[in-house]
PDB file of C-alpha atoms in Angstrom:
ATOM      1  CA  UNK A1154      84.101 225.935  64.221  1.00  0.00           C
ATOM      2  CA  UNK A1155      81.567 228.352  62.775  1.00  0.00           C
ATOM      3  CA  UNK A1156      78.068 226.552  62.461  1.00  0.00           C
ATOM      4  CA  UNK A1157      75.154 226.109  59.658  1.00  0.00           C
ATOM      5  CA  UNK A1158      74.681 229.333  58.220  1.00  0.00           C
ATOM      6  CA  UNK A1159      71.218 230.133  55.302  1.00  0.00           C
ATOM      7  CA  UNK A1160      70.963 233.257  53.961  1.00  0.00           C
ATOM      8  CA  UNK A1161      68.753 234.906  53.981  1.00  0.00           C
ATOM      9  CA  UNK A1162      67.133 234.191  57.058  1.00  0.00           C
ATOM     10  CA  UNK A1163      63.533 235.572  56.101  1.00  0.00           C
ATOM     11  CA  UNK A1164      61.407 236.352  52.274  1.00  0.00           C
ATOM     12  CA  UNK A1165      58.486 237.269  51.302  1.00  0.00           C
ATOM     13  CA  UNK A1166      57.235 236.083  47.414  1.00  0.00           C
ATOM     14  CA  UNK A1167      54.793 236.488  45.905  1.00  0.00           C
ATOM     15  CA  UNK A1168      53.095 233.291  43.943  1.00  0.00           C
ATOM     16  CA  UNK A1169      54.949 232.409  40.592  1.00  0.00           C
ATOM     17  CA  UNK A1170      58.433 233.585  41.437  1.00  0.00           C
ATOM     18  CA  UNK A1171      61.190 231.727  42.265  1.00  0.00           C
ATOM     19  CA  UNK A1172      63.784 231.639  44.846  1.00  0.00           C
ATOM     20  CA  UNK A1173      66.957 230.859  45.973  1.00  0.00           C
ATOM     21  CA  UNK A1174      68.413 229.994  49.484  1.00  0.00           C
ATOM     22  CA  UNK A1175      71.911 229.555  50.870  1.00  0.00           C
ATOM     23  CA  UNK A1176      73.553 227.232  52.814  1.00  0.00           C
ATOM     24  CA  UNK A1177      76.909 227.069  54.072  1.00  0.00           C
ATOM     25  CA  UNK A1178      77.957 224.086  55.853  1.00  0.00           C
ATOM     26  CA  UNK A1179      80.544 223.320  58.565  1.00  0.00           C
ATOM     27  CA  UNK A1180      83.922 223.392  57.485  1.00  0.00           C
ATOM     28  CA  UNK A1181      84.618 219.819  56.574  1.00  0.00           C
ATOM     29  CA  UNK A1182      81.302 218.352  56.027  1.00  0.00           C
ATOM     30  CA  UNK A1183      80.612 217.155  52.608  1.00  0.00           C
ATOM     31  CA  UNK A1184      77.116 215.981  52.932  1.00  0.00           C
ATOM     32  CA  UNK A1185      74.395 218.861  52.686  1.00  0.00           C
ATOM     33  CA  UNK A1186      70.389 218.475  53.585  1.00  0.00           C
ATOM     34  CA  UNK A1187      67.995 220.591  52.620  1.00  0.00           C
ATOM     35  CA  UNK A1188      64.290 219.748  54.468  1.00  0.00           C
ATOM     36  CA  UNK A1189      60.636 221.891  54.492  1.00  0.00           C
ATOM     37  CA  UNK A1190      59.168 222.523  57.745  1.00  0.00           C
ATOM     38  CA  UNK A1191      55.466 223.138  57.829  1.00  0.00           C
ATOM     39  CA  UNK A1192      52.729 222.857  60.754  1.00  0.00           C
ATOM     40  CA  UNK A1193      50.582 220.560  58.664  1.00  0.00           C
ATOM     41  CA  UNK A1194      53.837 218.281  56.948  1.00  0.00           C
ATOM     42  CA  UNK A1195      55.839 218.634  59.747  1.00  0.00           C
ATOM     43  CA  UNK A1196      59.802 217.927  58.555  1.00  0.00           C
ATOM     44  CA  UNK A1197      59.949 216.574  55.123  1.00  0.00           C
ATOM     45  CA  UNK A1198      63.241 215.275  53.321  1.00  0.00           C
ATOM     46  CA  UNK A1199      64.313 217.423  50.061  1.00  0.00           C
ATOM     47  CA  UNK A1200      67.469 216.282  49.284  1.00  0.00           C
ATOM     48  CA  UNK A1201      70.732 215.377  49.902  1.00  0.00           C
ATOM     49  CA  UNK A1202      74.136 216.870  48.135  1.00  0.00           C
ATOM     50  CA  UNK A1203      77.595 215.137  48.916  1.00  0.00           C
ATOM     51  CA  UNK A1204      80.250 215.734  46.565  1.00  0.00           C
ATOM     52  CA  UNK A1205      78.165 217.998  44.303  1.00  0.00           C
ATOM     53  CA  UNK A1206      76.110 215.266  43.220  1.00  0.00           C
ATOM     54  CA  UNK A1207      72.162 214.924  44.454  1.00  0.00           C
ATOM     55  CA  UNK A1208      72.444 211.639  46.325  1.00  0.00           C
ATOM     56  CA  UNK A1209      68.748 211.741  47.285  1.00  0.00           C
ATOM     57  CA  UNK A1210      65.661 213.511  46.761  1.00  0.00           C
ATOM     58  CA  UNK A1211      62.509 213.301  48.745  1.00  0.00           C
ATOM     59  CA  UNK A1212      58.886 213.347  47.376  1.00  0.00           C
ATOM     60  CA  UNK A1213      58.737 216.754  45.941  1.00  0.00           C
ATOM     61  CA  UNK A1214      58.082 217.836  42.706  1.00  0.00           C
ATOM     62  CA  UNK A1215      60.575 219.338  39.942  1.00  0.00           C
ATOM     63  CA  UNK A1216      59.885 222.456  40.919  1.00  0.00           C
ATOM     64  CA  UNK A1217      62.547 222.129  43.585  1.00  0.00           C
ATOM     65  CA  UNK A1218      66.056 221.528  42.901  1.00  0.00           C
ATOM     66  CA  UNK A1219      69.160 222.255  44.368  1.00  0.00           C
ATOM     67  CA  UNK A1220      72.936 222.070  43.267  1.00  0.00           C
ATOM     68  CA  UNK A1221      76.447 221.766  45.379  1.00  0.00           C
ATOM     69  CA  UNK A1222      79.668 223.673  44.925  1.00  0.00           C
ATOM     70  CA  UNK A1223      83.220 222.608  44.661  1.00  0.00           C
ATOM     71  CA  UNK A1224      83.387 224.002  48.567  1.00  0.00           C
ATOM     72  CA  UNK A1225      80.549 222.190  49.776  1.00  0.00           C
ATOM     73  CA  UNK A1226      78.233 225.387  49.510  1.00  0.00           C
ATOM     74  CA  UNK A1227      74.500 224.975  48.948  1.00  0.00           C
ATOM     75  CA  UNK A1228      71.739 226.481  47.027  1.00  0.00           C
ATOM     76  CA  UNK A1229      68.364 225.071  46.493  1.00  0.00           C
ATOM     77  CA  UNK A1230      65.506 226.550  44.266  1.00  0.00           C
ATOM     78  CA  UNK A1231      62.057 226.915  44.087  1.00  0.00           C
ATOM     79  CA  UNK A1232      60.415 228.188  40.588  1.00  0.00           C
ATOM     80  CA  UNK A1233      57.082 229.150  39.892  1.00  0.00           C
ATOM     81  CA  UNK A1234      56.191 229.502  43.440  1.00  0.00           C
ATOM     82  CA  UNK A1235      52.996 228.125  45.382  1.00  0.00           C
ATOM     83  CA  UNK A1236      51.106 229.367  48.508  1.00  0.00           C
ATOM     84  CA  UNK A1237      51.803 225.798  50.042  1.00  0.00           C
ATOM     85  CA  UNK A1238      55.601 226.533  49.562  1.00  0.00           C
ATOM     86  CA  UNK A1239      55.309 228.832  52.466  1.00  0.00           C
ATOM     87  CA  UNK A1240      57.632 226.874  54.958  1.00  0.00           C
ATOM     88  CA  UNK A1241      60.420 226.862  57.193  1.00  0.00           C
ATOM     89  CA  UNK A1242      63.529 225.471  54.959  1.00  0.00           C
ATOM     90  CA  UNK A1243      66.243 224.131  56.604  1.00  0.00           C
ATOM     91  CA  UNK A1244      69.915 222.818  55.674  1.00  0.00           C
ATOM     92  CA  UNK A1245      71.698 220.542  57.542  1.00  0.00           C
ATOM     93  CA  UNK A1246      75.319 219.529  57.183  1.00  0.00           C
ATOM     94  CA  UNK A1247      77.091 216.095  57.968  1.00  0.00           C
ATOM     95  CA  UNK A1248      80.564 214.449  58.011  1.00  0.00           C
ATOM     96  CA  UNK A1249      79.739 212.379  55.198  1.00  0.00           C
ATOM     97  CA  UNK A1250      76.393 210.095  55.009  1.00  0.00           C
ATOM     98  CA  UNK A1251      73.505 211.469  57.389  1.00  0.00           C
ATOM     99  CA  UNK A1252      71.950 208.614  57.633  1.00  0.00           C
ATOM    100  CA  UNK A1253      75.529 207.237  59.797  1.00  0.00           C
ATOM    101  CA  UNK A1254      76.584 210.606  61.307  1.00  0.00           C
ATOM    102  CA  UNK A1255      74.462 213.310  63.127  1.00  0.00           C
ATOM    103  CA  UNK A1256      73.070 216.350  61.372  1.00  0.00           C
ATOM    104  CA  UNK A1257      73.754 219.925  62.292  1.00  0.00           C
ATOM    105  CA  UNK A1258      71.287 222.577  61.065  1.00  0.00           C
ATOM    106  CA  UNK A1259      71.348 225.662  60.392  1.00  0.00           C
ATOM    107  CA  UNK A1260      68.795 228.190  61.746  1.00  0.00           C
ATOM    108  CA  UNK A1261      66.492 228.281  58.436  1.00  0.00           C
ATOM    109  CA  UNK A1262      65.160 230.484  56.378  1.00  0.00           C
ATOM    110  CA  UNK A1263      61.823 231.365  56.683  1.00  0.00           C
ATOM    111  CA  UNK A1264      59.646 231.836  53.793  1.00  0.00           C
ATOM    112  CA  UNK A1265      56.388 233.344  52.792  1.00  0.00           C
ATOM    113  CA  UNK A1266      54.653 233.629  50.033  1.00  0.00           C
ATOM    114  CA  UNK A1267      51.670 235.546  49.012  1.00  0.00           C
TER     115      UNK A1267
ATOM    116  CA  UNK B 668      53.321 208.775  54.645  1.00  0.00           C
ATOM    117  CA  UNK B 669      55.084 209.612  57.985  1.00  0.00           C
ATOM    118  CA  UNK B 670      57.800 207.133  59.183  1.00  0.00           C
ATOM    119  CA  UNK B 671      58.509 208.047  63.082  1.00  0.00           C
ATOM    120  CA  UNK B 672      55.391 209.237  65.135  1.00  0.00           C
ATOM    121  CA  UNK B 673      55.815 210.218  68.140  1.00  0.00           C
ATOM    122  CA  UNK B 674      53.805 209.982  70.978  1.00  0.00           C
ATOM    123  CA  UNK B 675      52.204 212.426  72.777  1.00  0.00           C
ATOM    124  CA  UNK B 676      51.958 215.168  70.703  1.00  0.00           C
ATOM    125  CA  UNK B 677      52.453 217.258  74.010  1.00  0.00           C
ATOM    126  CA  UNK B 678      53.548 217.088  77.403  1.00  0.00           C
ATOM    127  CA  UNK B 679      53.708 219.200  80.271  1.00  0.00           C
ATOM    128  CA  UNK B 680      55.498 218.356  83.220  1.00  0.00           C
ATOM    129  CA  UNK B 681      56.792 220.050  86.258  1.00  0.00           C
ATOM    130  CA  UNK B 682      60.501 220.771  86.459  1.00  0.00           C
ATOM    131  CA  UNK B 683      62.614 217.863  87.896  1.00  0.00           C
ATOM    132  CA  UNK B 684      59.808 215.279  86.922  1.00  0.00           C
ATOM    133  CA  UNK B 685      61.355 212.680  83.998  1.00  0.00           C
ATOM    134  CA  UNK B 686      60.055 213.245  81.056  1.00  0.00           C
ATOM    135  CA  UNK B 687      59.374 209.921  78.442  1.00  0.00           C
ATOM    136  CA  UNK B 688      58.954 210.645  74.608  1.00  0.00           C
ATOM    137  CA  UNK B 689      57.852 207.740  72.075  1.00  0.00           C
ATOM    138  CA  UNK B 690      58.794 207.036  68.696  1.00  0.00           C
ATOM    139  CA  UNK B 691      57.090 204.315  66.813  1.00  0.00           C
ATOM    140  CA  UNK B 692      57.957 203.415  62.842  1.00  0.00           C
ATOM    141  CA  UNK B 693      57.091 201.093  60.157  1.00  0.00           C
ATOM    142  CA  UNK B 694      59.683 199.367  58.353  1.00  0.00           C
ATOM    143  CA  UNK B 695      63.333 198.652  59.455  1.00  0.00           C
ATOM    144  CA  UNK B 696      65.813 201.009  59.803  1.00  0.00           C
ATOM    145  CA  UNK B 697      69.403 201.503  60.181  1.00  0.00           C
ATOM    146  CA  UNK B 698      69.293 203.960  62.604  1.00  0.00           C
ATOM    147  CA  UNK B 699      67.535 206.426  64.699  1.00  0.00           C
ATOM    148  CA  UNK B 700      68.161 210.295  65.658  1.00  0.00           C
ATOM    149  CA  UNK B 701      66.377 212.779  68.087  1.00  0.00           C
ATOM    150  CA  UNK B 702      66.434 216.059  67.965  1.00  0.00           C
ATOM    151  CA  UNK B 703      65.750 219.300  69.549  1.00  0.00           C
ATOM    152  CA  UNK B 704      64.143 222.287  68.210  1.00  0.00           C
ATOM    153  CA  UNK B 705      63.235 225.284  70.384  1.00  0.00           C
ATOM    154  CA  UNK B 706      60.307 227.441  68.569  1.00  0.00           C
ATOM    155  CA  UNK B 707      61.163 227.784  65.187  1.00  0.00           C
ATOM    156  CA  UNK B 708      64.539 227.166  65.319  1.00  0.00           C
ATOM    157  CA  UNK B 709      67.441 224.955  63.457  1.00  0.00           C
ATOM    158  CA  UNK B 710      67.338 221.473  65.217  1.00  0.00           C
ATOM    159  CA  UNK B 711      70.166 220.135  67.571  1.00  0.00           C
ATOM    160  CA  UNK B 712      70.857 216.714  67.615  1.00  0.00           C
ATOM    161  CA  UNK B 713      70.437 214.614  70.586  1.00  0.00           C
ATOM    162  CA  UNK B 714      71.744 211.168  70.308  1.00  0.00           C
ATOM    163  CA  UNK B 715      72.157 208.816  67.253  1.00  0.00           C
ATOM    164  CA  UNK B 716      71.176 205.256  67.965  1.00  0.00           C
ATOM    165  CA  UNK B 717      72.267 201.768  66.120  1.00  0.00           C
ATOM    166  CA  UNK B 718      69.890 199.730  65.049  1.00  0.00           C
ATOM    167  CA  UNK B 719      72.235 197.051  66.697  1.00  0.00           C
ATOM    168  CA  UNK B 720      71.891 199.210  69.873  1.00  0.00           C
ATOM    169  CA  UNK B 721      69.340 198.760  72.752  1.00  0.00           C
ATOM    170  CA  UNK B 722      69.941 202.090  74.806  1.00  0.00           C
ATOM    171  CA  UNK B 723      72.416 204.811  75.101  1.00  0.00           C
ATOM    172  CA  UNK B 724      73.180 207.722  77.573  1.00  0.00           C
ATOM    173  CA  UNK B 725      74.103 211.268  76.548  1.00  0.00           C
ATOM    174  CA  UNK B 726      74.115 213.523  80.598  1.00  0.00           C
ATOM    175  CA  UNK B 727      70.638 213.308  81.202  1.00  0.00           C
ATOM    176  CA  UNK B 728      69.220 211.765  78.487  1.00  0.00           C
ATOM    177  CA  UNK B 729      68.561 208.292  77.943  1.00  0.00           C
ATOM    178  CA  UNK B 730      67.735 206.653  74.395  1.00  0.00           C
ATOM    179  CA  UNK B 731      66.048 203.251  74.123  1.00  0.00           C
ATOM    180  CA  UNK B 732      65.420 201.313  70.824  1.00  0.00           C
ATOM    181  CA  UNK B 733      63.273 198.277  70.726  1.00  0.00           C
ATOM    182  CA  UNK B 734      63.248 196.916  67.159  1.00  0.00           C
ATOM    183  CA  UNK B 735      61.243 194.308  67.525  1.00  0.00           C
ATOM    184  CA  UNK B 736      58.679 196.390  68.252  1.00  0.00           C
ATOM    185  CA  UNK B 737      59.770 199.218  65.875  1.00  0.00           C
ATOM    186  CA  UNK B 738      59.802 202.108  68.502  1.00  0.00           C
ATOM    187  CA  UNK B 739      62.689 203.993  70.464  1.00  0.00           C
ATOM    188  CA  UNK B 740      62.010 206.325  73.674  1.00  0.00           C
ATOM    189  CA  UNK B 741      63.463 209.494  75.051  1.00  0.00           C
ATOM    190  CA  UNK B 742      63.361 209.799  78.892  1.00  0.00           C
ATOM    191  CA  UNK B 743      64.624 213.322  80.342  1.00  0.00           C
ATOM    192  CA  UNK B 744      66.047 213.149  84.148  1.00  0.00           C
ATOM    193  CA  UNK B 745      65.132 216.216  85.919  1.00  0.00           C
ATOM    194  CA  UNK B 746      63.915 218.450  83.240  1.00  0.00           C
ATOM    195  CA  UNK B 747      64.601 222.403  83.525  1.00  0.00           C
ATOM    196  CA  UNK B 748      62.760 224.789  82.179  1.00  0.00           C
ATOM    197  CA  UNK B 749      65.656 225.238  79.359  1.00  0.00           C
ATOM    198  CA  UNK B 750      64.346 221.731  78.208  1.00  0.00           C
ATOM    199  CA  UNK B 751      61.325 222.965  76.664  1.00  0.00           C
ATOM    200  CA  UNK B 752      60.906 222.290  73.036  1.00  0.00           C
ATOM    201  CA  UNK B 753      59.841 219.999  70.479  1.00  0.00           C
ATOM    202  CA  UNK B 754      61.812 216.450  70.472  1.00  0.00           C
ATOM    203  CA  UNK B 755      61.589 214.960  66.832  1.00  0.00           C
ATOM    204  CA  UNK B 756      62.706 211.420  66.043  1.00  0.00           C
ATOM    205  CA  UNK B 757      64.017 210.925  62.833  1.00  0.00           C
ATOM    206  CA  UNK B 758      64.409 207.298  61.292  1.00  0.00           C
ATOM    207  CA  UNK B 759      67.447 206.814  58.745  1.00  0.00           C
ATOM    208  CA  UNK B 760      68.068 204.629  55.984  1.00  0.00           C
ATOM    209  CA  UNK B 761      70.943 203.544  54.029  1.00  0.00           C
ATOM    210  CA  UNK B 762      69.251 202.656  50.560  1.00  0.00           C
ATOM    211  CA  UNK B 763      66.228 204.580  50.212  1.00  0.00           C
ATOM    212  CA  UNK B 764      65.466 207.696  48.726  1.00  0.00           C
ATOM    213  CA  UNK B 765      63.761 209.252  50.859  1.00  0.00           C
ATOM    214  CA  UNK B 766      66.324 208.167  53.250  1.00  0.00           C
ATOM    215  CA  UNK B 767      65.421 210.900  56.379  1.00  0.00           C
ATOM    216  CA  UNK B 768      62.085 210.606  57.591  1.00  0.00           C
ATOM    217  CA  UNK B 769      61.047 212.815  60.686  1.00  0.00           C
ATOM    218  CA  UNK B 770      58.059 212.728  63.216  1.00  0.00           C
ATOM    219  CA  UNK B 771      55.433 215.360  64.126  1.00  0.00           C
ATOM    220  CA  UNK B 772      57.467 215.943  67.174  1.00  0.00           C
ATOM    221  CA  UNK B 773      56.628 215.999  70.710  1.00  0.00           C
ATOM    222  CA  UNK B 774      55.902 219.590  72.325  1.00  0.00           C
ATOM    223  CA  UNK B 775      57.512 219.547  75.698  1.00  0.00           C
ATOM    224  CA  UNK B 776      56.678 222.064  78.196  1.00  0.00           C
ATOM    225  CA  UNK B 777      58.296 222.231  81.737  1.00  0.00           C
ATOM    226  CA  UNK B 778      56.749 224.164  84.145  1.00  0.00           C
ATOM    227  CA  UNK B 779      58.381 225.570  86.708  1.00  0.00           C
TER     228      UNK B 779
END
């Protein structure tokens, strides 16, 4: 089976534009993660998609959002970008509820802003 | 705030000595996860633990959970230097939001 994949795998912003990353989960999973890795924050929850419906949502503001496709395909957005957005973003897919089953992630996408 | 912090932040440790991580959390939990993430890198998953569990094996890893005293451990047999990396724990819940919470992550370096 083919793993995680995020396109793209690196950006560069600059402040006040937005973004969009991929995810494409294993074939299968329903359930899709999204999480932003920094050195200070460490891993923090975004949110979770199953079914094309946010199940969950971390402690971020609106500026993040996300959205699921019929085939389980994710994209997550960040508007009006921030130097603090500058992170390590990472998707993760799962059988059905993370929380029960394990997690497989993707490689990230790594992104900068300026 | 964070959920799982592990302890240490860092370790180093000569190949073939066992290696112990910690994991201490707050509030209860339905289960527990570690990971593995070398530098930078998508996370692999270890070993998912029941909260109804005490320990489980996975080759040379060995997972403990103590909920009465709200932590879990990771002990390595015999590390090799392919075992450096960070090792996060990450707490689950069922009816939460916020239902993933990770560590800091311990930094584990083997030396050879």
């Amino acid at each position: 089976k083919a793993g995680v994949t995020q396109t793209p795998r690196y950006l560069i912003k600059t402040r006040g534009q937005q973004v969009t990353l991929s995810c494409s989960p294993i074939s299968g999973h329903r359930s899709v993660s999204w999480y932003q890795q920094t050195p200070g924050q460490g891993l923090q929850f975004l949110f979770e998609y199953f079914s094309e419906t946010q199940r969950n949502k971390g402690n971020f503001p609106g500026r993040f959002s996300g959205r699921q496709f019929s085939n389980s395909r994710s994209e997550m957005n960040v508007s009006t970008l921030e130097l603090g957005d500058s992170a390590l973003y990472l998707c993760a897919s799962s059988y059905r509820d993370p929380a029960l089953y394990e997690q497989y992630f993707g490689p990230g996408t790594r992104l900068t802003v300026t | 705030s964070q959920q799982g912090e592990e302890d240490p932040q860092a370790l180093s440790i000569q190949e073939g000595e066992n290696a112990t991580m910690n994991c201490s959390y707050k509030t209860s939990i339905n289960n527990l996860q570690w990971y593995r993430q070398n530098s930078g890198r998508g996370l692999v998953h270890l070993i998912l633990i029941r909260s109804n569990e005490r320990e489980k094996h996975s080759g040379r890893l060995r997972v403990t959970l103590d909920t009465s005293k709200k932590s879990s451990s990771l002990l390595i047999t015999a590390p090799r230097a392919a075992d450096t990396a960070s090792y996060f724990c990450a707490t689950l819940f069922m009816n939460r939001d916020d239902k993933i919470i990770f560590g800091k992550g311990t930094r584990l370096h083997i030396l050879p």
